[in-house]
Amino acid sequence: PTRPNTQVRERERSDNLSRFLHLHPSMTMGGASLCDSLVAACMSSASHSSVERLTQFDTRSSSIWPRRSRLVNNCSLHGSQASSRNNNASSSLFESNNTSFNPKQRRFNRASTSGQVTTLEMEKDAMVNKPRRVVVTGMGVETPLGHDPHTFYDNLLQGKSGISHIESFDCSAFPTRIAGEIKSFSTEGLVAPKLSKRMDKFMLYLLTAGKKALEDGGVTEDVMAEFDKSRCGVLIGSAMGGMKVFYDALEALKISYRKMNPFCVPFATTNMGSAMLALDLGWMGPNYSISTACATGNFCILNAANHITRGEADVMLCGGSDSVIIPIGLGGFVACRALSENNDDPTKASRPWDSNRDGFVMGEGAGVLLLEELEHAKKRGATIYAEFLGGSFTCDAYHITEPRPDGAGVILAIEKALAHAGISKEDINYVNAHATSTPAGDLKEYHALSHCFGQNPELRVNSTKSMIGHLLGASGAVEAVATVQAIKTGWVHPNINLENPDKAVDTKLLVGLKKERLDIKAALSNSFGFGGQNSSIIFAPYK
């Protein structure tokens, strides 16, 4: 056969470049300069007609785009289509009747339609136009005090404790035998029974809390169908990941590798919860997890909000989940000498800022917020619970587990959060503290708060952990739900067990043993973690 003539080769080169730019839109992120340089590179050998085709290139009208749209649409529907195939190892395990969060054969990306704004252009607009505001439109929780935000917060306001003796395994040989354990939990209608048996609890809590946040936010099947799924993301982290799945795999390995759960590796990783939820929803925006010990929830919330403010997403499910009330989890924290040993009266064990505190009480659960760009939420008529103003991260750079003595890392995190939110310290009149009931940690945070806000006579400070214990990577997210609920209701929950306050603490700043009325101007929620991880996030009433 004869070799293609020069004109045919030039046309093929031009078409290949067009396809490359369509399939790699990120190549245009730097503006027109990169595209221009690619065109220029072809000009030296391409004919005038080829160059003319390249310079007239339009990602919204090119003939290649509909084909790519179909391919991406097929990917986004993978979870729902695969649910009918028994040989599928993961997506087939979701509930087949969960149609409200897994619509079939719906358009994936409105940006694929000619004449509409592309995702890339929307991101560029966000950089040059007015700032994109972020609001909270839905919440979901799994906690020792309730499985929905309203029951959970009502119990907090009443001062109920969710801490009790551990029942899930025999812990009689341990010096600590109490925890904030979830006694009853159902995945019915949300996760298929087959998947429930194979997944770690941290993933089950994550999935159910995430779907409950969507339901709470009024995201029905019809509403979901209108979402641009390329601009919807999931960022829900975990400090410990699937420790139970991994522990069971190690036990099985003692017999034979053939006894191991084939899902033990993927289901143990911290990112798989977000991935499985996105798979079920068909959301193809930002999707990953963050693991920063007990600061995980706050890190995820702030990063999710940043994706929205930067124009990379319109909707984000974010938060944290953890469940390690198992022998290896309990034993590990006992070895750290971090846990309370007040086994005789579990409800009195978690007592932040009280002089009789002797360590934190481990808890389990998940918290998920539905964050949306303000105009996106208003357009669909969503109920707006609060506005997310901003936040910050810092590192103590001091010790693996001990807080920095001068509190500089915490103070810096608070000050940077205020700057990011664009408000002054006088605007903060409520703090949901990290306060875990440890001798050193409670005082260091208190001194940092006094340094930053001590002159504010309206400031009220409490600790949700006094009633549910320390939910590790889920704590920041669950406490963010409590913070938003405080804004919604105008009530802040009590600090139970604060019966004999530490002498180094001025109780004028602390909420007492009963709930209190408070018209919140702006609320700050702290979360800190092993490794010196510090985080502060700020919410305010939407105006």
XYZ file of C-alpha atoms in Angstrom, residues 42 47 214 303 336 485 498 519 536:
9
model
C 1.786 22.217 14.543
C -1.211 23.239 6.162
C -28.847 14.117 51.589
C -11.108 21.230 52.351
C -0.979 4.905 75.413
C -27.682 22.815 65.687
C -18.252 19.723 85.555
C -27.957 34.161 70.195
C -10.447 25.429 63.771
